[in-house]
Amino acid sequence: MDYKQGKYKVRDLKLAAEGRKRIEWAESRMPVMMALREKYSKTKPLKGYKIAGCLHVTKETAVLVETLQVAGAKVSWSGCNPLSTQDDIAAALAKGGTEIYAWHGQNVKEFYWSIDRTLDMKPNLTLDDGADLIFTVHNKYKKLADNIIGGTEETTTGVHRLRAMAADGKLLYPVIAVNDAETKWDFDNVYGTGQSSIDGILRATSVLLAGKNFVVAGYGHCGRGVAMRAAGMGANVIVTEVKPTAALKATLEGHTVMTM
Ligand SMILES: NC(=O)c1ccc[n+]([C@@H]2O[C@H](COP(=O)([O-])OP(=O)(O)OC[C@H]3O[C@@H](n4cnc5c(N)ncnc54)[C@H](O)[C@@H]3O)[C@@H](O)[C@H]2O)c1
């Protein structure tokens, strides 16, 4: 492990060169983010802001992190899922000067230690995928909320939980529900999660999907995307649903609907 207090804790800084190559590849596939980077490199609208983030540490996130910094922000980062953290990307970010605490396979204690370290800088903004950072502020470091202007939360589940907190009057600062953006729920959830879920299953199991019975629990945005891809690969897709109209949609789109 490579650790420098107040700077980074990552698996191995020697992985940085490989990670940097992959970040550059992601940059070449993210023209909108790169156009924003170019635009805000001049005006630096985030100058003076401190941003703590807890998102998947992947090459795409790295492009976001470095764009925030080019726009003037001071950033500290951790991974929102220890199994999605890519050690070469974490190393490249650390080497490039990003404050980051993330390594693949962290245990629960290490996961929350990393979040705690990102909060040491007393952020003004929090970026979340799963709401762990927001919950840590609310449950452990309430005073930090006085200094936080707002946050973002990416996932469907996180947004549900934060809405419940807001309804109880317990949410200490405003949070933008990224999941409510049409470009998230109608594109990322359907097509992104649809593709990446199938990709994960195939990498983990190497099964031939054609001819398999493939059960999808819930025919919402993600479920619809996964079902569409599995059917395209020849699987016999069975959908379970609790909402009649969603079940009807699944039926009309060619899937079998059953109770779990
Ligand atoms: N890993 C990712 O990339 C990713 C991305 C987006 C969302 N998610 C997660 O995927 C999940 C689904 O998100 P979504 O955006 O598709 O939500 P959604 O609200 O669009 O769909 C959920 C569906 O599940 C159905 N449902 C609820 N309870 C059920 C039950 N007991 N049995 C069967 N069906 C049930 C609902 O009726 C609804 O149609 C959430 O947990 C979300 O956080 C993951």
PDB file of C-alpha atoms and ligand atoms in Angstrom:
ATOM      1  CA  MET A   1       0.000   0.000   0.000  1.00  0.00           C
ATOM      2  CA  ASP A   2       1.265   3.528  -0.764  1.00  0.00           C
ATOM      3  CA  TYR A   3       0.192   6.081   1.840  1.00  0.00           C
ATOM      4  CA  LYS A   4       1.006   9.740   2.337  1.00  0.00           C
ATOM      5  CA  GLN A   5      -1.001  11.442   5.055  1.00  0.00           C
ATOM      6  CA  GLY A   6      -3.312  14.146   3.747  1.00  0.00           C
ATOM      7  CA  LYS A   7      -2.521  13.150   0.134  1.00  0.00           C
ATOM      8  CA  TYR A   8      -3.384   9.569  -0.810  1.00  0.00           C
ATOM      9  CA  LYS A   9      -3.678   5.940   0.125  1.00  0.00           C
ATOM     10  CA  VAL A  10      -3.668   3.646  -2.902  1.00  0.00           C
ATOM     11  CA  ARG A  11      -2.585   0.072  -3.657  1.00  0.00           C
ATOM     12  CA  ASP A  12       0.575   0.806  -5.660  1.00  0.00           C
ATOM     13  CA  LEU A  13       1.769   4.079  -7.163  1.00  0.00           C
ATOM     14  CA  LYS A  14       3.781   2.111  -9.724  1.00  0.00           C
ATOM     15  CA  LEU A  15       0.486   1.349 -11.504  1.00  0.00           C
ATOM     16  CA  ALA A  16       0.109   5.051 -12.340  1.00  0.00           C
ATOM     17  CA  ALA A  17       1.517   4.910 -15.886  1.00  0.00           C
ATOM     18  CA  GLU A  18      -0.933   2.170 -16.923  1.00  0.00           C
ATOM     19  CA  GLY A  19      -3.810   4.065 -15.280  1.00  0.00           C
ATOM     20  CA  ARG A  20      -2.859   7.288 -17.026  1.00  0.00           C
ATOM     21  CA  LYS A  21      -3.027   5.567 -20.435  1.00  0.00           C
ATOM     22  CA  ARG A  22      -6.546   4.341 -19.662  1.00  0.00           C
ATOM     23  CA  ILE A  23      -7.639   7.797 -18.452  1.00  0.00           C
ATOM     24  CA  GLU A  24      -6.381   9.282 -21.711  1.00  0.00           C
ATOM     25  CA  TRP A  25      -8.393   6.708 -23.628  1.00  0.00           C
ATOM     26  CA  ALA A  26     -11.513   7.664 -21.641  1.00  0.00           C
ATOM     27  CA  GLU A  27     -10.809  11.354 -22.379  1.00  0.00           C
ATOM     28  CA  SER A  28     -10.828  10.512 -26.085  1.00  0.00           C
ATOM     29  CA  ARG A  29     -14.367   9.054 -25.677  1.00  0.00           C
ATOM     30  CA  MET A  30     -15.813  11.851 -23.492  1.00  0.00           C
ATOM     31  CA  PRO A  31     -16.039  14.893 -25.793  1.00  0.00           C
ATOM     32  CA  VAL A  32     -18.646  16.751 -23.715  1.00  0.00           C
ATOM     33  CA  MET A  33     -16.644  16.528 -20.487  1.00  0.00           C
ATOM     34  CA  MET A  34     -13.487  17.544 -22.358  1.00  0.00           C
ATOM     35  CA  ALA A  35     -15.285  20.524 -23.927  1.00  0.00           C
ATOM     36  CA  LEU A  36     -16.392  21.605 -20.430  1.00  0.00           C
ATOM     37  CA  ARG A  37     -12.800  21.171 -19.221  1.00  0.00           C
ATOM     38  CA  GLU A  38     -11.542  23.406 -22.006  1.00  0.00           C
ATOM     39  CA  LYS A  39     -14.240  26.029 -21.332  1.00  0.00           C
ATOM     40  CA  TYR A  40     -13.829  26.126 -17.542  1.00  0.00           C
ATOM     41  CA  SER A  41     -10.032  25.997 -17.601  1.00  0.00           C
ATOM     42  CA  LYS A  42     -10.249  29.687 -18.434  1.00  0.00           C
ATOM     43  CA  THR A  43     -13.018  30.936 -16.143  1.00  0.00           C
ATOM     44  CA  LYS A  44     -12.376  28.541 -13.194  1.00  0.00           C
ATOM     45  CA  PRO A  45     -15.921  28.716 -11.780  1.00  0.00           C
ATOM     46  CA  LEU A  46     -15.061  26.239  -8.984  1.00  0.00           C
ATOM     47  CA  LYS A  47     -12.148  28.263  -7.626  1.00  0.00           C
ATOM     48  CA  GLY A  48     -12.315  28.325  -3.835  1.00  0.00           C
ATOM     49  CA  TYR A  49     -14.640  25.272  -3.607  1.00  0.00           C
ATOM     50  CA  LYS A  50     -13.662  22.081  -1.839  1.00  0.00           C
ATOM     51  CA  ILE A  51     -15.337  18.966  -3.217  1.00  0.00           C
ATOM     52  CA  ALA A  52     -15.400  15.574  -1.514  1.00  0.00           C
ATOM     53  CA  GLY A  53     -16.468  12.712  -3.769  1.00  0.00           C
ATOM     54  CA  CYS A  54     -17.386   9.090  -3.205  1.00  0.00           C
ATOM     55  CA  LEU A  55     -17.892   7.576  -6.648  1.00  0.00           C
ATOM     56  CA  HIS A  56     -16.637   4.490  -8.502  1.00  0.00           C
ATOM     57  CA  VAL A  57     -12.911   4.949  -9.096  1.00  0.00           C
ATOM     58  CA  THR A  58     -12.792   4.210 -12.815  1.00  0.00           C
ATOM     59  CA  LYS A  59     -11.140   5.898 -15.783  1.00  0.00           C
ATOM     60  CA  GLU A  60     -14.374   7.766 -16.586  1.00  0.00           C
ATOM     61  CA  THR A  61     -14.670   9.125 -13.046  1.00  0.00           C
ATOM     62  CA  ALA A  62     -11.019  10.152 -13.268  1.00  0.00           C
ATOM     63  CA  VAL A  63     -11.909  12.381 -16.223  1.00  0.00           C
ATOM     64  CA  LEU A  64     -14.591  14.034 -14.074  1.00  0.00           C
ATOM     65  CA  VAL A  65     -12.253  14.438 -11.077  1.00  0.00           C
ATOM     66  CA  GLU A  66      -9.529  16.076 -13.130  1.00  0.00           C
ATOM     67  CA  THR A  67     -12.075  18.313 -14.861  1.00  0.00           C
ATOM     68  CA  LEU A  68     -13.321  19.563 -11.480  1.00  0.00           C
ATOM     69  CA  GLN A  69      -9.735  20.410 -10.593  1.00  0.00           C
ATOM     70  CA  VAL A  70      -9.069  22.167 -13.883  1.00  0.00           C
ATOM     71  CA  ALA A  71     -12.227  24.213 -13.157  1.00  0.00           C
ATOM     72  CA  GLY A  72     -10.548  25.375  -9.956  1.00  0.00           C
ATOM     73  CA  ALA A  73     -11.861  23.020  -7.231  1.00  0.00           C
ATOM     74  CA  LYS A  74      -9.820  21.329  -4.536  1.00  0.00           C
ATOM     75  CA  VAL A  75     -10.879  17.691  -4.543  1.00  0.00           C
ATOM     76  CA  SER A  76     -10.652  14.695  -2.213  1.00  0.00           C
ATOM     77  CA  TRP A  77     -11.931  11.314  -3.336  1.00  0.00           C
ATOM     78  CA  SER A  78     -12.812   7.792  -2.261  1.00  0.00           C
ATOM     79  CA  GLY A  79     -14.430   4.831  -4.026  1.00  0.00           C
ATOM     80  CA  CYS A  80     -18.124   4.096  -3.480  1.00  0.00           C
ATOM     81  CA  ASN A  81     -17.690   0.365  -4.008  1.00  0.00           C
ATOM     82  CA  PRO A  82     -14.454  -1.401  -2.988  1.00  0.00           C
ATOM     83  CA  LEU A  83     -14.973  -3.953  -5.748  1.00  0.00           C
ATOM     84  CA  SER A  84     -15.223  -1.395  -8.547  1.00  0.00           C
ATOM     85  CA  THR A  85     -12.104   0.568  -7.607  1.00  0.00           C
ATOM     86  CA  GLN A  86      -9.427   0.244 -10.276  1.00  0.00           C
ATOM     87  CA  ASP A  87      -6.029   0.425  -8.586  1.00  0.00           C
ATOM     88  CA  ASP A  88      -4.174   1.745 -11.625  1.00  0.00           C
ATOM     89  CA  ILE A  89      -6.637   4.630 -11.949  1.00  0.00           C
ATOM     90  CA  ALA A  90      -6.369   5.452  -8.226  1.00  0.00           C
ATOM     91  CA  ALA A  91      -2.570   5.439  -8.602  1.00  0.00           C
ATOM     92  CA  ALA A  92      -2.684   7.723 -11.661  1.00  0.00           C
ATOM     93  CA  LEU A  93      -4.954  10.193  -9.850  1.00  0.00           C
ATOM     94  CA  ALA A  94      -2.720  10.184  -6.766  1.00  0.00           C
ATOM     95  CA  LYS A  95       0.396  10.687  -8.882  1.00  0.00           C
ATOM     96  CA  GLY A  96      -1.338  13.539 -10.721  1.00  0.00           C
ATOM     97  CA  GLY A  97      -1.935  15.334  -7.414  1.00  0.00           C
ATOM     98  CA  THR A  98      -5.513  14.315  -6.547  1.00  0.00           C
ATOM     99  CA  GLU A  99      -6.138  13.590  -2.882  1.00  0.00           C
ATOM    100  CA  ILE A 100      -7.533  10.046  -3.001  1.00  0.00           C
ATOM    101  CA  TYR A 101      -8.105   7.151  -0.615  1.00  0.00           C
ATOM    102  CA  ALA A 102      -9.181   4.104  -2.588  1.00  0.00           C
ATOM    103  CA  TRP A 103      -8.006   0.577  -3.292  1.00  0.00           C
ATOM    104  CA  HIS A 104      -9.678  -2.534  -4.638  1.00  0.00           C
ATOM    105  CA  GLY A 105     -11.041  -4.961  -2.047  1.00  0.00           C
ATOM    106  CA  GLN A 106     -11.207  -2.604   0.946  1.00  0.00           C
ATOM    107  CA  ASN A 107     -12.973  -4.044   3.983  1.00  0.00           C
ATOM    108  CA  VAL A 108     -15.833  -2.145   5.645  1.00  0.00           C
ATOM    109  CA  LYS A 109     -13.548  -0.419   8.160  1.00  0.00           C
ATOM    110  CA  GLU A 110     -11.154   0.720   5.431  1.00  0.00           C
ATOM    111  CA  PHE A 111     -14.070   1.900   3.287  1.00  0.00           C
ATOM    112  CA  TYR A 112     -15.347   4.246   6.020  1.00  0.00           C
ATOM    113  CA  TRP A 113     -11.805   5.278   6.995  1.00  0.00           C
ATOM    114  CA  SER A 114     -11.363   6.469   3.393  1.00  0.00           C
ATOM    115  CA  ILE A 115     -14.602   8.469   3.486  1.00  0.00           C
ATOM    116  CA  ASP A 116     -13.507  10.028   6.791  1.00  0.00           C
ATOM    117  CA  ARG A 117     -10.213  11.116   5.225  1.00  0.00           C
ATOM    118  CA  THR A 118     -12.007  12.854   2.323  1.00  0.00           C
ATOM    119  CA  LEU A 119     -13.997  14.823   4.901  1.00  0.00           C
ATOM    120  CA  ASP A 120     -10.853  16.039   6.678  1.00  0.00           C
ATOM    121  CA  MET A 121     -10.696  18.924   4.174  1.00  0.00           C
ATOM    122  CA  LYS A 122     -14.138  20.152   5.349  1.00  0.00           C
ATOM    123  CA  PRO A 123     -15.797  20.187   1.916  1.00  0.00           C
ATOM    124  CA  ASN A 124     -18.349  22.705   0.578  1.00  0.00           C
ATOM    125  CA  LEU A 125     -19.831  20.156  -1.833  1.00  0.00           C
ATOM    126  CA  THR A 126     -20.292  16.382  -1.757  1.00  0.00           C
ATOM    127  CA  LEU A 127     -20.656  14.070  -4.759  1.00  0.00           C
ATOM    128  CA  ASP A 128     -22.153  10.644  -4.057  1.00  0.00           C
ATOM    129  CA  ASP A 129     -23.061   7.395  -5.749  1.00  0.00           C
ATOM    130  CA  GLY A 130     -24.927   5.476  -3.061  1.00  0.00           C
ATOM    131  CA  ALA A 131     -25.119   8.310  -0.504  1.00  0.00           C
ATOM    132  CA  ASP A 132     -22.418   6.914   1.831  1.00  0.00           C
ATOM    133  CA  LEU A 133     -20.639  10.257   2.010  1.00  0.00           C
ATOM    134  CA  ILE A 134     -23.846  12.176   2.755  1.00  0.00           C
ATOM    135  CA  PHE A 135     -24.850   9.627   5.397  1.00  0.00           C
ATOM    136  CA  THR A 136     -21.401   9.829   7.015  1.00  0.00           C
ATOM    137  CA  VAL A 137     -21.762  13.611   7.271  1.00  0.00           C
ATOM    138  CA  HIS A 138     -25.272  13.250   8.739  1.00  0.00           C
ATOM    139  CA  ASN A 139     -24.497  10.417  11.148  1.00  0.00           C
ATOM    140  CA  LYS A 140     -20.944  11.153  12.243  1.00  0.00           C
ATOM    141  CA  TYR A 141     -19.882  14.713  11.379  1.00  0.00           C
ATOM    142  CA  LYS A 142     -23.093  16.796  11.557  1.00  0.00           C
ATOM    143  CA  LYS A 143     -21.143  20.037  12.144  1.00  0.00           C
ATOM    144  CA  LEU A 144     -19.553  19.714   8.706  1.00  0.00           C
ATOM    145  CA  ALA A 145     -23.000  20.230   7.156  1.00  0.00           C
ATOM    146  CA  ASP A 146     -22.896  23.922   8.228  1.00  0.00           C
ATOM    147  CA  ASN A 147     -20.142  24.391   5.683  1.00  0.00           C
ATOM    148  CA  ILE A 148     -21.709  22.317   2.871  1.00  0.00           C
ATOM    149  CA  ILE A 149     -23.662  24.196   0.207  1.00  0.00           C
ATOM    150  CA  GLY A 150     -25.053  21.085  -1.444  1.00  0.00           C
ATOM    151  CA  GLY A 151     -24.424  17.660  -2.874  1.00  0.00           C
ATOM    152  CA  THR A 152     -25.300  15.288  -5.662  1.00  0.00           C
ATOM    153  CA  GLU A 153     -26.573  11.714  -5.461  1.00  0.00           C
ATOM    154  CA  GLU A 154     -26.498   9.443  -8.437  1.00  0.00           C
ATOM    155  CA  THR A 155     -28.463   6.259  -7.707  1.00  0.00           C
ATOM    156  CA  THR A 156     -32.168   5.444  -7.681  1.00  0.00           C
ATOM    157  CA  THR A 157     -31.874   3.861  -4.218  1.00  0.00           C
ATOM    158  CA  GLY A 158     -29.818   6.721  -2.765  1.00  0.00           C
ATOM    159  CA  VAL A 159     -32.323   9.279  -4.048  1.00  0.00           C
ATOM    160  CA  HIS A 160     -35.215   7.306  -2.483  1.00  0.00           C
ATOM    161  CA  ARG A 161     -33.456   7.308   0.898  1.00  0.00           C
ATOM    162  CA  LEU A 162     -32.567  11.007   0.725  1.00  0.00           C
ATOM    163  CA  ARG A 163     -36.153  11.930  -0.234  1.00  0.00           C
ATOM    164  CA  ALA A 164     -37.344  10.060   2.866  1.00  0.00           C
ATOM    165  CA  MET A 165     -34.851  12.038   4.987  1.00  0.00           C
ATOM    166  CA  ALA A 166     -35.964  15.322   3.387  1.00  0.00           C
ATOM    167  CA  ALA A 167     -39.625  14.450   4.086  1.00  0.00           C
ATOM    168  CA  ASP A 168     -38.713  13.872   7.759  1.00  0.00           C
ATOM    169  CA  GLY A 169     -36.933  17.257   7.826  1.00  0.00           C
ATOM    170  CA  LYS A 170     -33.618  15.480   8.474  1.00  0.00           C
ATOM    171  CA  LEU A 171     -31.669  16.354   5.339  1.00  0.00           C
ATOM    172  CA  LEU A 172     -29.152  18.994   6.384  1.00  0.00           C
ATOM    173  CA  TYR A 173     -28.318  20.387   2.935  1.00  0.00           C
ATOM    174  CA  PRO A 174     -29.865  20.298  -0.552  1.00  0.00           C
ATOM    175  CA  VAL A 175     -28.954  17.423  -2.812  1.00  0.00           C
ATOM    176  CA  ILE A 176     -29.352  17.272  -6.585  1.00  0.00           C
ATOM    177  CA  ALA A 177     -30.943  13.961  -7.583  1.00  0.00           C
ATOM    178  CA  VAL A 178     -28.758  13.081 -10.563  1.00  0.00           C
ATOM    179  CA  ASN A 179     -30.962  10.048 -11.148  1.00  0.00           C
ATOM    180  CA  ASP A 180     -33.847  12.386 -12.010  1.00  0.00           C
ATOM    181  CA  ALA A 181     -32.006  13.663 -15.079  1.00  0.00           C
ATOM    182  CA  GLU A 182     -33.485  12.198 -18.251  1.00  0.00           C
ATOM    183  CA  THR A 183     -29.967  11.463 -19.493  1.00  0.00           C
ATOM    184  CA  LYS A 184     -29.437   9.293 -16.383  1.00  0.00           C
ATOM    185  CA  TRP A 185     -32.611   7.261 -15.924  1.00  0.00           C
ATOM    186  CA  ASP A 186     -33.563   6.908 -19.574  1.00  0.00           C
ATOM    187  CA  PHE A 187     -30.074   6.280 -20.926  1.00  0.00           C
ATOM    188  CA  ASP A 188     -27.498   5.309 -18.286  1.00  0.00           C
ATOM    189  CA  ASN A 189     -29.897   3.079 -16.333  1.00  0.00           C
ATOM    190  CA  VAL A 190     -31.459   1.404 -19.357  1.00  0.00           C
ATOM    191  CA  TYR A 191     -28.522   1.053 -21.744  1.00  0.00           C
ATOM    192  CA  GLY A 192     -25.499   1.524 -19.456  1.00  0.00           C
ATOM    193  CA  THR A 193     -26.620  -0.787 -16.656  1.00  0.00           C
ATOM    194  CA  GLY A 194     -28.205  -3.099 -19.233  1.00  0.00           C
ATOM    195  CA  GLN A 195     -24.845  -3.608 -20.935  1.00  0.00           C
ATOM    196  CA  SER A 196     -22.607  -3.581 -17.849  1.00  0.00           C
ATOM    197  CA  SER A 197     -24.757  -6.100 -15.936  1.00  0.00           C
ATOM    198  CA  ILE A 198     -24.532  -8.579 -18.799  1.00  0.00           C
ATOM    199  CA  ASP A 199     -20.809  -7.839 -19.118  1.00  0.00           C
ATOM    200  CA  GLY A 200     -20.309  -8.555 -15.386  1.00  0.00           C
ATOM    201  CA  ILE A 201     -22.241 -11.844 -15.547  1.00  0.00           C
ATOM    202  CA  LEU A 202     -20.291 -13.021 -18.594  1.00  0.00           C
ATOM    203  CA  ARG A 203     -16.884 -12.101 -17.146  1.00  0.00           C
ATOM    204  CA  ALA A 204     -17.695 -13.803 -13.856  1.00  0.00           C
ATOM    205  CA  THR A 205     -19.245 -16.981 -15.233  1.00  0.00           C
ATOM    206  CA  SER A 206     -18.427 -17.310 -18.981  1.00  0.00           C
ATOM    207  CA  VAL A 207     -21.861 -18.912 -19.462  1.00  0.00           C
ATOM    208  CA  LEU A 208     -23.517 -19.084 -22.852  1.00  0.00           C
ATOM    209  CA  LEU A 209     -26.623 -16.959 -22.441  1.00  0.00           C
ATOM    210  CA  ALA A 210     -28.479 -18.431 -25.408  1.00  0.00           C
ATOM    211  CA  GLY A 211     -31.052 -20.931 -24.211  1.00  0.00           C
ATOM    212  CA  LYS A 212     -30.718 -20.022 -20.509  1.00  0.00           C
ATOM    213  CA  ASN A 213     -33.671 -18.993 -18.344  1.00  0.00           C
ATOM    214  CA  PHE A 214     -32.773 -15.421 -17.320  1.00  0.00           C
ATOM    215  CA  VAL A 215     -34.844 -13.952 -14.476  1.00  0.00           C
ATOM    216  CA  VAL A 216     -35.069 -10.167 -14.115  1.00  0.00           C
ATOM    217  CA  ALA A 217     -36.531  -8.885 -10.828  1.00  0.00           C
ATOM    218  CA  GLY A 218     -38.277  -5.587 -11.553  1.00  0.00           C
ATOM    219  CA  TYR A 219     -38.999  -4.175 -15.007  1.00  0.00           C
ATOM    220  CA  GLY A 220     -37.990  -0.569 -14.312  1.00  0.00           C
ATOM    221  CA  HIS A 221     -35.218   1.236 -16.156  1.00  0.00           C
ATOM    222  CA  CYS A 222     -32.374  -1.111 -15.261  1.00  0.00           C
ATOM    223  CA  GLY A 223     -34.488  -4.244 -15.509  1.00  0.00           C
ATOM    224  CA  ARG A 224     -35.783  -3.299 -18.929  1.00  0.00           C
ATOM    225  CA  GLY A 225     -32.244  -2.670 -20.191  1.00  0.00           C
ATOM    226  CA  VAL A 226     -30.901  -5.962 -18.843  1.00  0.00           C
ATOM    227  CA  ALA A 227     -33.904  -7.899 -20.192  1.00  0.00           C
ATOM    228  CA  MET A 228     -33.478  -6.317 -23.630  1.00  0.00           C
ATOM    229  CA  ARG A 229     -29.785  -7.332 -23.811  1.00  0.00           C
ATOM    230  CA  ALA A 230     -30.335 -10.847 -22.438  1.00  0.00           C
ATOM    231  CA  ALA A 231     -33.146 -11.484 -24.925  1.00  0.00           C
ATOM    232  CA  GLY A 232     -30.883 -10.196 -27.708  1.00  0.00           C
ATOM    233  CA  MET A 233     -28.327 -12.847 -26.751  1.00  0.00           C
ATOM    234  CA  GLY A 234     -30.901 -15.614 -27.001  1.00  0.00           C
ATOM    235  CA  ALA A 235     -31.857 -16.076 -23.342  1.00  0.00           C
ATOM    236  CA  ASN A 236     -35.397 -16.937 -22.303  1.00  0.00           C
ATOM    237  CA  VAL A 237     -36.197 -13.848 -20.210  1.00  0.00           C
ATOM    238  CA  ILE A 238     -38.640 -14.127 -17.299  1.00  0.00           C
ATOM    239  CA  VAL A 239     -39.625 -10.879 -15.576  1.00  0.00           C
ATOM    240  CA  THR A 240     -41.034 -10.564 -12.062  1.00  0.00           C
ATOM    241  CA  GLU A 241     -42.912  -7.378 -11.187  1.00  0.00           C
ATOM    242  CA  VAL A 242     -45.207  -5.894  -8.538  1.00  0.00           C
ATOM    243  CA  LYS A 243     -46.459  -2.995 -10.658  1.00  0.00           C
ATOM    244  CA  PRO A 244     -49.181  -4.047 -13.136  1.00  0.00           C
ATOM    245  CA  THR A 245     -48.260  -1.538 -15.878  1.00  0.00           C
ATOM    246  CA  ALA A 246     -44.575  -2.494 -15.710  1.00  0.00           C
ATOM    247  CA  ALA A 247     -45.558  -6.168 -15.928  1.00  0.00           C
ATOM    248  CA  LEU A 248     -47.754  -5.352 -18.922  1.00  0.00           C
ATOM    249  CA  LYS A 249     -44.883  -3.525 -20.621  1.00  0.00           C
ATOM    250  CA  ALA A 250     -42.644  -6.547 -20.130  1.00  0.00           C
ATOM    251  CA  THR A 251     -45.308  -8.796 -21.634  1.00  0.00           C
ATOM    252  CA  LEU A 252     -45.831  -6.541 -24.660  1.00  0.00           C
ATOM    253  CA  GLU A 253     -42.079  -6.349 -25.158  1.00  0.00           C
ATOM    254  CA  GLY A 254     -41.952 -10.114 -25.527  1.00  0.00           C
ATOM    255  CA  HIS A 255     -40.933 -11.392 -22.091  1.00  0.00           C
ATOM    256  CA  THR A 256     -42.646 -13.939 -19.873  1.00  0.00           C
ATOM    257  CA  VAL A 257     -43.957 -12.469 -16.593  1.00  0.00           C
ATOM    258  CA  MET A 258     -44.264 -14.599 -13.442  1.00  0.00           C
ATOM    259  CA  THR A 259     -44.233 -14.193  -9.687  1.00  0.00           C
ATOM    260  CA  MET A 260     -40.853 -14.757  -8.093  1.00  0.00           C
TER     261      MET A 260
HETATM  262  N1  LIG B   1     -25.398  -0.485 -10.949  1.00  0.00           N
HETATM  263  C1  LIG B   1     -25.881   0.479 -11.679  1.00  0.00           C
HETATM  264  O1  LIG B   1     -25.270   0.913 -12.607  1.00  0.00           O
HETATM  265  C2  LIG B   1     -27.244   1.027 -11.360  1.00  0.00           C
HETATM  266  C3  LIG B   1     -27.713   2.099 -12.090  1.00  0.00           C
HETATM  267  C4  LIG B   1     -28.963   2.587 -11.808  1.00  0.00           C
HETATM  268  C5  LIG B   1     -29.704   1.987 -10.810  1.00  0.00           C
HETATM  269  N2  LIG B   1     -29.209   0.970 -10.085  1.00  0.00           N
HETATM  270  C6  LIG B   1     -30.008   0.293  -9.047  1.00  0.00           C
HETATM  271  O2  LIG B   1     -30.902  -0.636  -9.683  1.00  0.00           O
HETATM  272  C7  LIG B   1     -32.127  -0.687  -8.980  1.00  0.00           C
HETATM  273  C8  LIG B   1     -33.295  -0.392  -9.912  1.00  0.00           C
HETATM  274  O3  LIG B   1     -33.177   0.929 -10.401  1.00  0.00           O
HETATM  275  P1  LIG B   1     -34.160   1.483 -11.518  1.00  0.00           P
HETATM  276  O4  LIG B   1     -33.670   2.829 -11.903  1.00  0.00           O
HETATM  277  O5  LIG B   1     -34.351   0.443 -12.573  1.00  0.00           O
HETATM  278  O6  LIG B   1     -35.508   1.622 -10.641  1.00  0.00           O
HETATM  279  P2  LIG B   1     -37.014   1.757 -11.162  1.00  0.00           P
HETATM  280  O7  LIG B   1     -37.755   2.409 -10.070  1.00  0.00           O
HETATM  281  O8  LIG B   1     -37.064   2.333 -12.551  1.00  0.00           O
HETATM  282  O9  LIG B   1     -37.494   0.233 -11.307  1.00  0.00           O
HETATM  283  C9  LIG B   1     -37.681  -0.633 -10.238  1.00  0.00           C
HETATM  284  C10 LIG B   1     -38.781  -1.625 -10.638  1.00  0.00           C
HETATM  285  O10 LIG B   1     -38.816  -2.687  -9.677  1.00  0.00           O
HETATM  286  C11 LIG B   1     -40.181  -3.020  -9.412  1.00  0.00           C
HETATM  287  N3  LIG B   1     -40.243  -3.678  -8.102  1.00  0.00           N
HETATM  288  C12 LIG B   1     -40.210  -3.107  -6.878  1.00  0.00           C
HETATM  289  N4  LIG B   1     -40.308  -4.066  -5.926  1.00  0.00           N
HETATM  290  C13 LIG B   1     -40.371  -5.254  -6.564  1.00  0.00           C
HETATM  291  C14 LIG B   1     -40.480  -6.611  -6.132  1.00  0.00           C
HETATM  292  N5  LIG B   1     -40.539  -6.924  -4.835  1.00  0.00           N
HETATM  293  N6  LIG B   1     -40.516  -7.584  -7.069  1.00  0.00           N
HETATM  294  C15 LIG B   1     -40.474  -7.280  -8.380  1.00  0.00           C
HETATM  295  N7  LIG B   1     -40.378  -6.016  -8.868  1.00  0.00           N
HETATM  296  C16 LIG B   1     -40.313  -5.017  -7.954  1.00  0.00           C
HETATM  297  C17 LIG B   1     -40.899  -1.687  -9.473  1.00  0.00           C
HETATM  298  O11 LIG B   1     -42.281  -1.852  -9.690  1.00  0.00           O
HETATM  299  C18 LIG B   1     -40.193  -0.996 -10.649  1.00  0.00           C
HETATM  300  O12 LIG B   1     -40.834  -1.249 -11.877  1.00  0.00           O
HETATM  301  C19 LIG B   1     -31.996   0.315  -7.836  1.00  0.00           C
HETATM  302  O13 LIG B   1     -31.563  -0.387  -6.697  1.00  0.00           O
HETATM  303  C20 LIG B   1     -30.909   1.252  -8.319  1.00  0.00           C
HETATM  304  O14 LIG B   1     -30.241   1.926  -7.286  1.00  0.00           O
HETATM  305  C21 LIG B   1     -28.007   0.460 -10.371  1.00  0.00           C
END
